[in-house]
Every structure is written in C-alpha cells, then in structure tokens.
Amino acid sequence: MRCDLPLARGGVDPLVPVRESVDPVRLVREGPSALTGAAGRIGAVRVLPVTARGWVGVERGGEGPRLASIPLAEAERLIGVGRPVLFLGATGDAARLALVLDADDEPRSGPWRWAALRWCGHLLGDDDAALAAAAAALAAWHDSFRYCPRCAAPVEPRAGGWSTACTGCGAVEFPRHDPAIIVLVVDGRDRALLAHNTAWSGSFASAIAGFVEAGESPDRAVAREVREEVGLEVRDVEYLGSQPWPFPRSQMLGYRARTVGAEAVPVPDGQEIEWARFYSREDLAEEIRGGRLEPPGRASIASAMLRDWYGGELPEPPGAPDPLRRP
Ligand SMILES: [Zn+2]
C-alpha cells in the first residue's frame, strides 16, 4: 500500500471461530467468562459507544483521542432500554463490543463524548481506527437492513452481529459494502485535478469518485467516471490502496491516472460536477492557505492520495474546524 490510509490501519481479530456462538448481551452481563472458546486469552470486555451515522465515543480530555469504553453496568442499563450491542472481536486481551446508541445518549458531562469518525479517524491509534471502522460499518448496516429482501419478514442478528437471519424464510445475509473508485487525475504538467460536486457546500473539492457499476471492473470504472464527470480520457491507471469508508458503507479503491495528451481541459458535466481544475503544488498550497479551496478531510483516502502526490502534509486552511468537534 503506497498511501498512508487512516482507516486502513491496525486490526481487530474478529475471532471468527467463536463468534458464531457469541452472545454480546451475555458478555456485557457476565464479562470475559461468557466468551467460551477464547476464554484463556480474553481478560476484559470493553464496550465502544457508536451511532449508525458513523459517530464514535471518545474519551474526554487526555492527549489525542482514544476510543471510549462504557462501564459494563451502564452498558447493561442501555441494553435494557433497547440499544443493540454487537460483537466486534478482540484487540490484545480484550473482547470488544459496540453499543449502538442515539445521539442523545451522550452523557452531558461524563467520561466520553461523540466524535465523527470521518473527521477524526486519522487521530486515532491504529487498532482504535480499525475498531471504529468495524463498529461504524456494522452499526450502519443493521440500522438500514431490518427486513429480508426475499420475503420482507424482519431479520435478526446472528454471530454477534456479523450476519442476519430472516425470521420468515431463514435466508442469511452478511454486511454489505459497496466498491467505489476514487482517482487522482494528473495532467502532462504533473498538476492534480480537484473537482467540486454540486452537492458540496463552500469551496470543498476532491478527487473524482464514483461507485463501481454492476458487472464492471474497478479499473474500467476509473476511466468511465473521469470521462462522465469531467470529459477527460486517462491512461496509466495505477492502483494506490484502499480503505473502508463506512458512511454508510463504501469501500474506497484509490487510483492515480494520467490524462491523454499534454493539455487536458476538464469539462464538468454540470450535473454532478460544478467545477474542476488542475492545480500545481504551488497553486494548491496558495489556494488552501488563502481559504479559497477546502481540501479533502485528513481521514479520507482522497487526502492520502493528494498528500502522496504533493509530497507531504498539505497546508492547514485558515479557520479549519476542529476534527474532534461534536458532529
Ligand atoms: Zn426471508
């Protein structure tokens, strides 16, 4: 992997051999002894607060954000009022659970508060980043996937939340994530293309991106999206790396590509793309410093690809919002 991808760092051991039989509620009530099959290794149970919109609980105070852990008694109370709990797996000697809360469940003054993973993911430690990505992905999936696509009966979680089973026909489903390409297009003068989507506010701009269509390869999707959105032909399509983007369920596949010919002029489609232009490194830094261009968020793969091309950290825009602000 060539880029530093904030949400592709660290790991969670999903404990696949034992998760089929895991009961997350029992783990909260009884602690590590409820995890049969891995009991020798697991010495603690930690419960991460998360929402279905990609918010994660972080500890208040301290140096740098760390994922919060709700005391088991408090987690049991919240489960009692209907909050779902999911089994994420293990990091170190701790079994890790996600408690899917509402925005209002944040304590007014307590040990933790909400932060948006999409804004703060780059500040988390490696395993925290992986845990938060898994928690956000599973929480969003269960929130949107409540009924069977075959018979429309309600589904219920299985394997600690890593699958669902239909209460009508028994069909089993697994968490969905949709492949999407994102491509940093570079022209004959080594300038990078950034585009402003009509759905975005202010001066925010990013690399060209789009979902891989049914039956399409990601490499073909790169050429198609660039052609559709800015009317350019590309060559030398090079894969840079990938990371989950669980807002709610994308798997981002990052590429770099070169334009065909020395002088390429982007022509925005006017539907999805409002404006697009090529930036030299100097132009980019100047526009960001002058507040005329808001670059992609530091946790995104777009930022990683842009920094890879730029050759280091981008300048900080004036008045840049706090990545740990309440979402
Ligand atoms: Zn069904």
Short mmCIF file of C-alpha atoms and ligand atoms in Angstrom, two decimals:
data_model
loop_
_atom_site.label_atom_id
_atom_site.label_comp_id
_atom_site.label_asym_id
_atom_site.label_seq_id
_atom_site.Cartn_x
_atom_site.Cartn_y
_atom_site.Cartn_z
CA MET A 1 0.00 0.00 0.00
CA ARG A 2 1.56 3.24 -1.11
CA CYS A 3 -0.50 5.84 0.76
CA ASP A 4 -0.93 6.44 4.48
CA LEU A 5 -4.59 5.47 4.79
CA PRO A 6 -6.04 6.46 8.18
CA LEU A 7 -8.93 4.00 8.27
CA ALA A 8 -6.91 1.06 6.98
CA ARG A 9 -4.53 0.98 9.93
CA GLY A 10 -4.42 -1.52 12.76
CA GLY A 11 -6.56 -4.58 13.14
CA VAL A 12 -9.26 -6.32 15.09
CA ASP A 13 -9.18 -10.08 15.43
CA PRO A 14 -12.79 -10.93 14.55
CA LEU A 15 -12.47 -14.24 16.48
CA VAL A 16 -14.26 -15.98 13.64
CA PRO A 17 -14.07 -19.48 15.22
CA VAL A 18 -16.04 -18.35 18.28
CA ARG A 19 -18.27 -15.55 17.04
CA GLU A 20 -20.97 -17.91 15.70
CA SER A 21 -21.79 -18.75 19.30
CA VAL A 22 -21.17 -15.31 20.84
CA ASP A 23 -23.96 -13.66 22.80
CA PRO A 24 -22.93 -9.99 23.17
CA VAL A 25 -25.57 -9.35 25.87
CA ARG A 26 -24.17 -12.19 27.98
CA LEU A 27 -20.67 -10.80 27.52
CA VAL A 28 -21.85 -7.50 28.99
CA ARG A 29 -23.63 -9.19 31.91
CA GLU A 30 -21.07 -11.86 32.75
CA GLY A 31 -17.78 -10.46 31.48
CA PRO A 32 -14.96 -12.44 29.81
CA SER A 33 -16.09 -15.80 31.20
CA ALA A 34 -19.04 -15.69 28.78
CA LEU A 35 -16.67 -15.98 25.82
CA THR A 36 -16.26 -19.73 25.54
CA GLY A 37 -13.56 -20.95 23.22
CA ALA A 38 -11.25 -17.94 23.67
CA ALA A 39 -11.60 -17.60 27.42
CA GLY A 40 -7.94 -18.18 28.17
CA ARG A 41 -6.89 -15.20 26.14
CA ILE A 42 -9.66 -12.69 26.93
CA GLY A 43 -9.28 -10.86 30.23
CA ALA A 44 -11.58 -7.88 29.75
CA VAL A 45 -14.68 -6.73 27.91
CA ARG A 46 -14.71 -3.21 26.51
CA VAL A 47 -17.84 -1.56 25.11
CA LEU A 48 -17.49 1.18 22.49
CA PRO A 49 -20.39 3.63 22.06
CA VAL A 50 -21.22 4.17 18.37
CA THR A 51 -24.09 5.51 16.28
CA ALA A 52 -25.43 4.27 12.95
CA ARG A 53 -24.21 7.57 11.44
CA GLY A 54 -20.50 6.96 11.98
CA TRP A 55 -20.07 8.68 15.34
CA VAL A 56 -17.86 7.03 17.91
CA GLY A 57 -17.42 7.73 21.61
CA VAL A 58 -14.03 9.22 22.52
CA GLU A 59 -12.63 9.88 25.97
CA ARG A 60 -12.86 13.44 27.18
CA GLY A 61 -9.54 15.10 27.91
CA GLY A 62 -6.20 13.38 27.70
CA GLU A 63 -3.72 13.50 24.88
CA GLY A 64 -5.15 12.74 21.47
CA PRO A 65 -8.47 10.99 21.04
CA ARG A 66 -8.87 7.47 22.39
CA LEU A 67 -11.96 5.38 21.94
CA ALA A 68 -14.19 5.38 24.98
CA SER A 69 -15.31 2.30 26.86
CA ILE A 70 -18.62 2.34 28.70
CA PRO A 71 -18.67 0.58 32.10
CA LEU A 72 -20.43 -2.77 31.82
CA ALA A 73 -23.17 -1.80 34.32
CA GLU A 74 -24.01 1.30 32.27
CA ALA A 75 -23.92 -0.76 29.07
CA GLU A 76 -26.35 -3.23 30.64
CA ARG A 77 -28.72 -0.39 31.51
CA LEU A 78 -28.63 0.91 27.92
CA ILE A 79 -29.21 -2.59 26.52
CA GLY A 80 -32.21 -2.74 28.86
CA VAL A 81 -33.75 0.29 27.16
CA GLY A 82 -33.36 -1.29 23.74
CA ARG A 83 -29.93 -0.28 22.49
CA PRO A 84 -28.40 -3.02 20.28
CA VAL A 85 -25.00 -4.46 21.13
CA LEU A 86 -22.62 -6.02 18.59
CA PHE A 87 -19.51 -8.16 18.93
CA LEU A 88 -16.50 -6.68 17.12
CA GLY A 89 -13.84 -9.23 18.06
CA ALA A 90 -10.70 -8.74 20.12
CA THR A 91 -7.74 -6.42 20.41
CA GLY A 92 -4.97 -7.58 22.71
CA ASP A 93 -6.59 -9.44 25.60
CA ALA A 94 -9.91 -7.57 25.45
CA ALA A 95 -13.14 -8.64 23.81
CA ARG A 96 -14.57 -5.58 22.07
CA LEU A 97 -18.26 -4.76 21.73
CA ALA A 98 -20.10 -1.88 20.08
CA LEU A 99 -23.20 -0.44 21.74
CA VAL A 100 -25.33 1.30 19.12
CA LEU A 101 -26.67 4.45 20.76
CA ASP A 102 -28.69 7.50 19.77
CA ALA A 103 -27.04 10.91 19.55
CA ASP A 104 -28.83 11.92 22.77
CA ASP A 105 -27.31 9.08 24.78
CA GLU A 106 -24.07 11.04 25.14
CA PRO A 107 -23.60 11.98 28.80
CA ARG A 108 -23.80 15.75 29.35
CA SER A 109 -20.68 15.81 31.44
CA GLY A 110 -19.09 12.44 31.64
CA PRO A 111 -16.03 10.47 30.67
CA TRP A 112 -16.79 10.41 26.95
CA ARG A 113 -18.38 12.34 24.10
CA TRP A 114 -19.19 11.86 20.43
CA ALA A 115 -16.79 12.47 17.55
CA ALA A 116 -17.35 11.83 13.84
CA LEU A 117 -15.05 9.08 12.59
CA ARG A 118 -14.88 10.69 9.14
CA TRP A 119 -13.34 13.83 10.67
CA CYS A 120 -11.14 12.36 13.41
CA GLY A 121 -10.16 8.91 12.11
CA HIS A 122 -6.58 9.98 11.35
CA LEU A 123 -6.07 10.98 15.01
CA LEU A 124 -6.96 7.56 16.41
CA GLY A 125 -4.36 4.92 17.25
CA ASP A 126 -4.01 2.07 14.78
CA ASP A 127 -6.23 -0.54 16.45
CA ASP A 128 -8.71 2.15 17.52
CA ALA A 129 -9.05 3.15 13.85
CA ALA A 130 -9.79 -0.44 12.84
CA LEU A 131 -12.25 -0.94 15.71
CA ALA A 132 -14.08 2.28 14.96
CA ALA A 133 -14.34 1.42 11.25
CA ALA A 134 -15.78 -2.02 12.01
CA ALA A 135 -18.19 -0.62 14.60
CA ALA A 136 -19.43 2.13 12.27
CA ALA A 137 -19.86 -0.30 9.37
CA LEU A 138 -21.82 -2.87 11.39
CA ALA A 139 -23.96 -0.24 13.13
CA ALA A 140 -24.91 1.39 9.81
CA TRP A 141 -25.67 -1.98 8.22
CA HIS A 142 -28.01 -3.15 10.99
CA ASP A 143 -29.73 0.23 11.01
CA SER A 144 -30.58 0.02 7.30
CA PHE A 145 -31.01 -3.73 6.94
CA ARG A 146 -34.03 -4.71 9.00
CA TYR A 147 -36.17 -6.71 6.57
CA CYS A 148 -35.46 -9.67 4.36
CA PRO A 149 -35.01 -8.72 0.68
CA ARG A 150 -36.60 -12.06 -0.34
CA CYS A 151 -39.74 -12.31 1.81
CA ALA A 152 -39.87 -8.95 3.68
CA ALA A 153 -40.03 -10.56 7.14
CA PRO A 154 -37.89 -8.95 9.86
CA VAL A 155 -34.31 -10.18 10.17
CA GLU A 156 -32.45 -10.77 13.40
CA PRO A 157 -28.72 -10.51 14.09
CA ARG A 158 -26.55 -13.60 14.29
CA ALA A 159 -22.89 -14.29 15.03
CA GLY A 160 -22.67 -11.29 17.33
CA GLY A 161 -23.92 -9.03 14.52
CA TRP A 162 -21.72 -10.28 11.65
CA SER A 163 -24.73 -11.72 9.83
CA THR A 164 -28.51 -11.71 9.97
CA ALA A 165 -31.06 -14.49 9.60
CA CYS A 166 -34.56 -13.93 8.26
CA THR A 167 -37.31 -14.79 10.76
CA GLY A 168 -39.55 -15.83 7.84
CA CYS A 169 -37.54 -17.80 5.28
CA GLY A 170 -34.25 -18.22 7.17
CA ALA A 171 -32.11 -16.52 4.50
CA VAL A 172 -28.73 -15.46 5.87
CA GLU A 173 -27.19 -12.13 4.86
CA PHE A 174 -23.79 -10.59 5.54
CA PRO A 175 -22.75 -6.94 5.96
CA ARG A 176 -22.77 -5.04 2.69
CA HIS A 177 -20.16 -2.63 1.47
CA ASP A 178 -20.16 -1.06 -1.94
CA PRO A 179 -16.97 -0.72 -4.01
CA ALA A 180 -16.27 2.83 -5.13
CA ILE A 181 -13.30 4.14 -7.07
CA ILE A 182 -11.58 7.42 -6.38
CA VAL A 183 -8.91 8.67 -8.75
CA LEU A 184 -6.39 11.46 -8.62
CA VAL A 185 -6.04 12.55 -12.24
CA VAL A 186 -2.71 14.18 -13.06
CA ASP A 187 -2.07 16.10 -16.31
CA GLY A 188 1.00 16.35 -18.54
CA ARG A 189 2.45 19.10 -16.28
CA ASP A 190 2.06 16.92 -13.17
CA ARG A 191 -0.83 19.01 -11.89
CA ALA A 192 -3.61 17.29 -9.92
CA LEU A 193 -7.31 17.57 -10.73
CA LEU A 194 -9.77 18.54 -8.00
CA ALA A 195 -13.48 18.87 -8.59
CA HIS A 196 -16.39 20.42 -6.70
CA ASN A 197 -19.54 18.32 -6.54
CA THR A 198 -22.86 20.16 -6.81
CA ALA A 199 -23.92 18.53 -3.52
CA TRP A 200 -21.00 20.07 -1.61
CA SER A 201 -21.00 23.43 0.08
CA GLY A 202 -18.38 26.17 0.03
CA SER A 203 -15.05 25.67 -1.71
CA PHE A 204 -14.67 21.98 -0.86
CA ALA A 205 -13.11 19.99 -3.70
CA SER A 206 -11.84 16.45 -4.04
CA ALA A 207 -10.72 13.77 -6.46
CA ILE A 208 -13.11 12.22 -8.99
CA ALA A 209 -15.03 9.32 -7.43
CA GLY A 210 -17.98 7.06 -8.08
CA PHE A 211 -19.43 3.64 -7.44
CA VAL A 212 -18.37 0.61 -9.45
CA GLU A 213 -21.38 -0.37 -11.57
CA ALA A 214 -22.84 -3.87 -11.65
CA GLY A 215 -20.68 -6.18 -13.76
CA GLU A 216 -17.91 -3.58 -14.06
CA SER A 217 -14.26 -3.86 -13.00
CA PRO A 218 -12.88 -1.06 -10.82
CA ASP A 219 -10.26 -0.21 -13.47
CA ARG A 220 -12.99 0.36 -16.06
CA ALA A 221 -14.95 2.41 -13.55
CA VAL A 222 -11.97 4.78 -13.21
CA ALA A 223 -11.94 5.60 -16.92
CA ARG A 224 -15.75 5.84 -17.08
CA GLU A 225 -16.13 8.16 -14.08
CA VAL A 226 -13.42 10.53 -15.31
CA ARG A 227 -15.00 10.64 -18.77
CA GLU A 228 -18.54 11.15 -17.42
CA GLU A 229 -17.73 13.77 -14.80
CA VAL A 230 -15.06 15.92 -16.48
CA GLY A 231 -14.87 14.67 -20.10
CA LEU A 232 -11.24 13.56 -19.96
CA GLU A 233 -9.55 10.40 -21.20
CA VAL A 234 -6.96 8.80 -18.92
CA ARG A 235 -4.13 6.30 -19.22
CA ASP A 236 -1.55 4.72 -16.88
CA VAL A 237 -4.21 3.87 -14.30
CA GLU A 238 -2.33 2.83 -11.16
CA TYR A 239 -3.84 1.33 -8.00
CA LEU A 240 -2.67 3.12 -4.83
CA GLY A 241 -4.58 1.43 -2.00
CA SER A 242 -7.98 1.07 -0.38
CA GLN A 243 -9.77 1.79 2.84
CA PRO A 244 -13.27 1.31 4.24
CA TRP A 245 -15.44 4.43 4.34
CA PRO A 246 -18.41 3.27 6.41
CA PHE A 247 -20.58 6.40 5.91
CA PRO A 248 -22.61 4.40 5.42
CA ARG A 249 -20.98 1.54 3.51
CA SER A 250 -18.35 2.33 0.87
CA GLN A 251 -15.11 0.51 0.23
CA MET A 252 -12.89 3.11 -1.42
CA LEU A 253 -10.41 1.92 -4.05
CA GLY A 254 -7.81 4.61 -4.74
CA TYR A 255 -6.10 5.17 -8.08
CA ARG A 256 -3.90 7.63 -9.86
CA ALA A 257 -4.22 8.19 -13.61
CA ARG A 258 -2.67 10.46 -16.26
CA THR A 259 -4.52 12.44 -18.87
CA VAL A 260 -4.04 11.66 -22.53
CA GLY A 261 -2.16 14.48 -24.33
CA ALA A 262 -0.21 17.38 -22.87
CA GLU A 263 -3.01 19.93 -22.48
CA ALA A 264 -6.15 18.50 -20.96
CA VAL A 265 -9.05 20.77 -20.09
CA PRO A 266 -11.69 19.37 -17.73
CA VAL A 267 -15.29 19.95 -18.80
CA PRO A 268 -17.59 19.49 -15.78
CA ASP A 269 -20.77 17.58 -16.55
CA GLY A 270 -22.84 20.29 -14.81
CA GLN A 271 -24.96 17.62 -13.15
CA GLU A 272 -22.68 16.07 -10.58
CA ILE A 273 -19.60 18.28 -11.01
CA GLU A 274 -19.94 22.06 -10.80
CA TRP A 275 -16.31 22.98 -11.41
CA ALA A 276 -12.99 21.21 -11.80
CA ARG A 277 -9.43 22.40 -12.36
CA PHE A 278 -5.84 21.24 -12.32
CA TYR A 279 -3.58 22.52 -9.55
CA SER A 280 0.19 22.66 -9.41
CA ARG A 281 1.64 22.04 -5.96
CA GLU A 282 2.26 25.77 -5.55
CA ASP A 283 -1.28 26.68 -6.69
CA LEU A 284 -2.80 24.15 -4.35
CA ALA A 285 -0.88 25.38 -1.30
CA GLU A 286 -1.69 29.01 -2.12
CA GLU A 287 -5.40 28.35 -2.65
CA ILE A 288 -5.67 26.38 0.60
CA ARG A 289 -3.75 28.98 2.62
CA GLY A 290 -5.90 31.74 1.11
CA GLY A 291 -9.10 29.95 2.16
CA ARG A 292 -10.26 29.63 -1.45
CA LEU A 293 -10.04 25.84 -1.51
CA GLU A 294 -11.05 23.39 1.21
CA PRO A 295 -9.12 20.14 0.67
CA PRO A 296 -10.47 16.65 1.46
CA GLY A 297 -10.66 15.71 5.14
CA ARG A 298 -7.47 14.26 6.60
CA ALA A 299 -9.07 10.86 7.37
CA SER A 300 -10.17 10.32 3.75
CA ILE A 301 -8.37 8.38 1.06
CA ALA A 302 -8.68 11.49 -1.14
CA SER A 303 -6.44 13.33 1.30
CA ALA A 304 -3.99 10.42 1.36
CA MET A 305 -3.72 10.38 -2.43
CA LEU A 306 -3.39 14.14 -2.62
CA ARG A 307 -0.63 14.16 0.02
CA ASP A 308 1.14 11.32 -1.80
CA TRP A 309 1.21 13.48 -4.94
CA TYR A 310 2.02 16.70 -3.06
CA GLY A 311 4.95 15.08 -1.28
CA GLY A 312 3.98 15.83 2.31
CA GLU A 313 1.34 17.36 4.55
CA LEU A 314 -0.92 19.96 2.96
CA PRO A 315 -1.12 23.44 4.49
CA GLU A 316 -3.80 23.96 7.11
CA PRO A 317 -6.72 26.02 5.78
CA PRO A 318 -7.46 29.17 7.79
CA GLY A 319 -10.18 28.57 10.37
CA ALA A 320 -10.07 24.81 9.80
CA PRO A 321 -12.69 23.17 12.02
CA ASP A 322 -11.63 21.06 14.99
CA PRO A 323 -11.62 17.39 13.85
CA LEU A 324 -12.95 16.50 17.31
CA ARG A 325 -15.89 18.88 17.19
CA ARG A 326 -19.25 17.40 18.08
CA PRO A 327 -20.80 16.03 14.91
ZN ZN B 1 -36.95 -14.00 4.31
#
